[in-house]
Amino acid sequence: MSTASQSVVLHTSPHLRHVPAVDEIMRNVVYALIPISAFAVYQFGISVLALLVTCVVTCLATEHAICRLSGRSSSVNDWSVTITGILLALTLPPGFPLWMAAVASIAGVGIGKMFFGGLGYNVMNPALVGRAFAQAAFTAPITTWTPVMADNRFTEFIPSTLTIPFLRPVPINDWLASVAPDGFTGATPLALMKFEQISTDSVQLAIGSTAGSAGETSALLILICGLYLVYRKMMDWKIAFAVLFVAALTSGLFYLIDSTQYPGPIFMLCSGGLMLGAVFMATDMVASPVTPLGIWIYGGMIGFLTIIIRLFGGLNEGVMYAILLANACSPLINSVTQPRKYGYVKKGAK
Amino acid sequence: MFHLISNLLHKGTFSHGIHPDENKHFTENIPIRRLPFAPELVLPLSQHFGAPSDLIVHPGQEVVRGEPIAKAKGFMSVPLHAPATGRIKRVELMPTAKGPKTPSIILEVYPGDSQEVGYYYERDIDEMSQQEIIQAVQDTGLVGLGGAAFPTHVKLSPPKEHTVHTVLINGCECEPFLTTDHRVMLERTEDLITGTKILMKALGAEKAIIGTEKNKMNAVEAIQKHLPEDGSIEVRAVQTKYPQGAEKMLVKALMGLEIPSGGFPSAVGCGVFNVASTAELGELLPKSQGVIERVVTITGPGIEKRGNYMVPIGTPIRFILDQLGFSGSANCLIMGGPMMGSSVSSLDVPITKGSGGLLVLTESILEGQHDQKSYPCISCAQCLDACPMHLNPSQLGKLANKHRYDEMQSDFHLMDCFECGCCSYVCPSGIPLVQYFRVAKSSLREKAARERANAS
Ligand code: SF4
Ligand code: SF4
């Protein structure tokens, strides 16, 4: 009897792996979101800082609590829920009441993620589920915009931020009148475009000196942060590219048809949440298809739907619903776009 | 149309695959050296794919180096030759790299012997018929030295309805760390060309392509110097990528063809042979000798005296490691490369015809590997982008988790998976995909075998 061989531990190949694990990828996404968050704080002040903290903390707490309640070990250290918190905060208006943000966070993580079984099992992007919840539940505050670069933004909260739960939000018109530059209408460039046919300069849009949700104003910055992730091979550039490309194509088409009625592609790409949505939310791995062809279909669908909703829907912003809808279609897209395998030359033959 | 474009773009390689750290610098410039004979050699009767060889010696019998000691049992089998002059001690069950113990011949090596190969007669290949060559190949006991250990002569007898027009010699060696084939191409170039010609003759092929990866350009140059004038043999470098050395991937890269699912390369007119096997054939067949030794890359962070060694078949790895100053446990040893090699169950495991490498890791590396956390599938699609067979490992993994093996085959082509491990390698969730697939495949195979047994 050989004794030495008794204690041998057998491993199975592959034996050496050097690839970033889930937590490392997620952590890097958080890094990529930091400049965007910082810029949002710079533009809108401490209200946005409070919003970010509220969303992240509530999201983390929700996931932790649900894990514990269901007797699992907590999954908050995989960083994915941190991303959800940041993204949710970035899609909300800067002066969004904090308690509402907390409710939206609980809804997003609770319904959008944990209900399905946590990371990997969710059908839709949890941040967008939270945002959709907010859109439905808090219709007025979610469309109340405040100007960028208000003078007192680092010393004072936007009054609506500190609204007490279940009371009517503090009216902020007086405050707006005191801080807003002349001509501030409290409307985002998209709303201006849609409802008043006022177009905003693309340069302003790209660098982000316009009103909008906390983190969706500087298209350029979002793009740069996204490129970092692509460079680290931690994001699928194809999805973001497909979204933006098809959005540009669709809006370009309408622009050619009637340039007085429809805005041009550059405006469309740089305004509202399209860039943030395309780069950081459509690319949510869990909720997007996995097949090579499916990825393009999915991205294209988001780009197309966004523009259609923006131009013809009742809302001026369509990215959120476009992504949620495409998320819901992912399993179907997957199943109809299974890749052609090696060694099966003729499709269907066999 | 889409595939036409992707074919053009992927010229000189296959699509998908991965780029693991090569780690070939440890040994790629070290010439092949001989290791001394171990006092005792362990020769499993089954070192190849197919029926085990039939013993033709008895304990106590003296054998000369190169003498046949077991004969082929039918067509799907090969003979075995004595790797050293000595005395047959006994035949008993011994551990092998694959795991289960198998009947093995224990050969006691005569220490003072000159170890000349006693079996030798020259043959003129040009005078031999195709059938004679195929028989002679079987007599050498040659099998695929790249790891599969599939008998070479069987590959030389394709199904009647297939004609092989091109012989592909596989010198890709895409496994990280291993440099056996690389050194063989550099140092045994003439044998390689001779072997290629023998293979072409045996198959009646007009053309041969020696394919290697772009990280071995010096081998390409060395081979170019020896190519025959008539242009019937050429050498080509394809993209460095894992698993470029898989038969199916090489056929795709060199010929732009895909071997049909479940079929042989001969279905697309190709025969694929490993370079080391071919060089061995080129050396042995003209002298009517058998396979008694092979080149093994012994490397890895856990051992100092790395190199490419000519090792007699049957040398226990314990002896090799003693020679090279390694005293760690068998836990750190991997027979083969890191991507497809298997963990060694005991230090008494011998080098067999199929062992091209011995990788020595360290305990701390292994711990680091096994400390990695695992997560649920996050649908990142990395595995789909890596799978050279274009399967959907993500979906397969989910089904495997629920033991829905039949569905894995009927809907997702599980049996086309050749266990290259790319999917497990890239998975950020650390899901042991290929490990699941191995289990699923063997379960399906067992089930099929049971059904066959019941039916008959
Ligand atoms: S092990 Fe199988 S499924 Fe995984 S990449 Fe290789 S062939 Fe594809
Ligand atoms: S690589 Fe792993 S996590 Fe990513 S899709 Fe494949 S199985 Fe899922």
XYZ file of C-alpha atoms in Angstrom, chain B residues 119-324:
206
model
C 16.886 -4.359 -33.011
C 17.771 -2.807 -36.283
C 17.431 -3.443 -39.991
C 17.259 -0.923 -42.755
C 14.386 -0.627 -45.160
C 13.928 1.352 -48.312
C 10.655 3.233 -48.060
C 10.487 3.721 -51.827
C 10.307 -0.024 -52.322
C 7.404 -0.483 -49.937
C 3.714 -0.584 -50.847
C 1.092 1.467 -49.024
C -0.077 -1.605 -47.135
C 3.448 -2.527 -46.131
C 4.050 0.976 -44.815
C 0.878 0.929 -42.746
C 1.875 -2.429 -41.263
C 5.377 -1.117 -40.589
C 3.932 1.940 -38.840
C 1.914 -0.296 -36.564
C 5.042 -2.308 -35.827
C 6.839 0.794 -34.567
C 4.180 1.093 -31.878
C 3.749 4.740 -32.793
C 0.832 6.700 -31.394
C -0.041 10.391 -31.366
C 2.709 11.838 -29.189
C 0.808 15.090 -28.815
C -1.208 13.589 -26.002
C -4.140 11.760 -27.555
C -2.032 8.608 -28.062
C -4.202 7.519 -30.962
C -2.457 4.785 -32.981
C -0.866 6.390 -36.026
C -1.438 3.495 -38.408
C -5.188 3.703 -37.810
C -5.150 7.279 -39.052
C -3.371 6.024 -42.136
C -6.324 3.814 -42.973
C -9.214 6.244 -43.496
C -12.700 4.991 -44.438
C -12.872 3.801 -48.054
C -15.093 6.656 -49.214
C -12.584 9.319 -48.116
C -9.552 10.329 -50.129
C -6.847 12.191 -48.299
C -5.137 14.741 -50.507
C -3.323 16.756 -47.856
C -1.286 15.698 -44.867
C -1.212 18.295 -42.105
C 1.637 18.103 -39.654
C 0.652 19.715 -36.393
C 3.457 21.684 -34.793
C 1.304 24.258 -33.062
C 1.863 23.142 -29.519
C -0.587 25.656 -28.189
C -0.489 24.419 -24.605
C 1.345 26.961 -22.450
C 4.711 25.898 -21.013
C 5.285 22.948 -23.351
C 8.151 23.145 -25.842
C 8.576 19.519 -26.871
C 7.306 19.939 -30.407
C 9.213 23.178 -30.817
C 12.522 21.523 -29.971
C 11.738 18.542 -32.168
C 11.117 20.812 -35.142
C 14.437 22.551 -34.525
C 16.589 19.553 -33.751
C 15.042 16.703 -35.686
C 14.059 18.541 -38.834
C 15.367 15.890 -41.218
C 13.480 13.115 -39.461
C 10.414 15.310 -39.602
C 10.644 15.655 -43.374
C 11.309 11.936 -43.813
C 8.321 11.142 -41.634
C 6.129 13.526 -43.591
C 7.090 11.801 -46.824
C 6.247 8.402 -45.339
C 2.847 9.649 -44.247
C 2.162 11.144 -47.673
C 3.072 7.887 -49.323
C 0.962 5.811 -46.966
C -2.077 7.981 -47.613
C -1.414 8.659 -51.280
C -1.525 12.405 -50.587
C 0.072 14.873 -53.015
C 0.624 17.609 -50.536
C 1.711 18.220 -46.986
C 1.622 21.331 -44.845
C 3.595 21.615 -41.660
C 1.706 24.070 -39.499
C 3.139 25.845 -36.508
C 2.357 29.000 -34.582
C 3.887 32.412 -35.156
C 5.749 32.213 -31.847
C 8.044 29.554 -33.340
C 9.403 31.335 -36.388
C 12.869 29.838 -35.899
C 11.296 26.424 -36.412
C 9.738 27.638 -39.648
C 13.171 28.782 -40.843
C 14.787 25.508 -39.842
C 12.168 23.492 -41.683
C 12.333 25.693 -44.784
C 15.981 24.740 -45.231
C 15.055 21.079 -45.500
C 11.950 21.215 -47.665
C 12.070 19.119 -50.847
C 12.563 20.932 -54.140
C 9.288 19.828 -55.700
C 7.192 21.984 -53.374
C 5.079 19.068 -52.200
C 5.723 19.994 -48.579
C 5.320 23.488 -47.241
C 5.540 25.068 -43.822
C 3.150 27.700 -42.556
C 2.883 29.731 -39.384
C -0.597 30.423 -38.089
C -1.710 32.749 -35.333
C -0.541 31.958 -31.829
C -3.672 31.104 -29.968
C -5.079 28.347 -27.791
C -6.339 25.733 -28.868
C -4.731 26.158 -32.260
C -3.200 22.708 -31.963
C -6.562 20.981 -31.789
C -7.076 18.964 -34.939
C -10.280 20.741 -35.891
C -8.812 24.183 -35.354
C -5.712 23.403 -37.372
C -7.732 22.119 -40.319
C -9.746 25.317 -40.193
C -6.657 27.505 -39.969
C -4.639 25.830 -42.710
C -7.340 24.688 -45.097
C -10.301 26.926 -44.245
C -12.369 23.748 -43.855
C -14.446 22.455 -40.988
C -14.456 18.798 -40.053
C -18.108 17.762 -39.876
C -19.434 17.172 -36.397
C -18.533 13.693 -35.219
C -16.376 13.066 -38.302
C -12.693 12.529 -39.034
C -10.331 14.929 -40.794
C -10.347 12.522 -43.737
C -13.932 13.642 -44.406
C -12.456 16.894 -45.702
C -9.486 15.208 -47.342
C -6.950 15.782 -44.599
C -4.881 13.663 -42.295
C -3.502 15.379 -39.199
C -0.364 14.170 -37.417
C 1.669 15.588 -34.584
C 5.223 16.790 -35.432
C 6.891 14.737 -32.729
C 5.144 11.595 -33.946
C 6.100 12.389 -37.512
C 9.746 12.944 -36.651
C 9.751 9.739 -34.636
C 8.288 7.911 -37.589
C 10.917 9.393 -39.869
C 13.629 8.096 -37.609
C 12.216 4.687 -36.670
C 10.543 3.304 -39.752
C 13.581 3.209 -42.064
C 15.404 1.294 -39.316
C 12.434 -0.876 -38.334
C 12.656 0.163 -34.720
C 9.971 0.775 -32.134
C 9.115 3.722 -29.892
C 11.267 3.457 -26.754
C 11.718 7.043 -25.660
C 10.182 10.441 -26.149
C 10.887 14.118 -25.545
C 9.251 15.545 -22.442
C 9.240 19.186 -21.398
C 9.770 19.361 -17.667
C 9.014 22.845 -16.554
C 7.025 25.129 -14.309
C 7.643 27.523 -11.439
C 8.071 24.642 -8.988
C 11.272 23.203 -10.452
C 14.704 24.641 -11.151
C 16.332 22.345 -13.701
C 13.767 22.911 -16.393
C 14.350 21.595 -19.828
C 13.412 19.321 -22.680
C 14.518 15.809 -21.899
C 14.695 12.630 -23.888
C 13.139 10.204 -21.458
C 12.883 6.416 -21.809
C 9.234 5.332 -21.862
C 8.297 3.922 -18.480
C 10.519 6.184 -16.385
C 8.666 6.882 -13.127
C 8.293 10.597 -12.527
C 9.690 10.173 -9.038
C 13.027 9.272 -10.632
C 12.929 12.230 -13.004
C 12.148 14.665 -10.250
C 14.938 13.231 -8.068
C 17.363 13.812 -10.925
C 16.182 17.374 -11.316
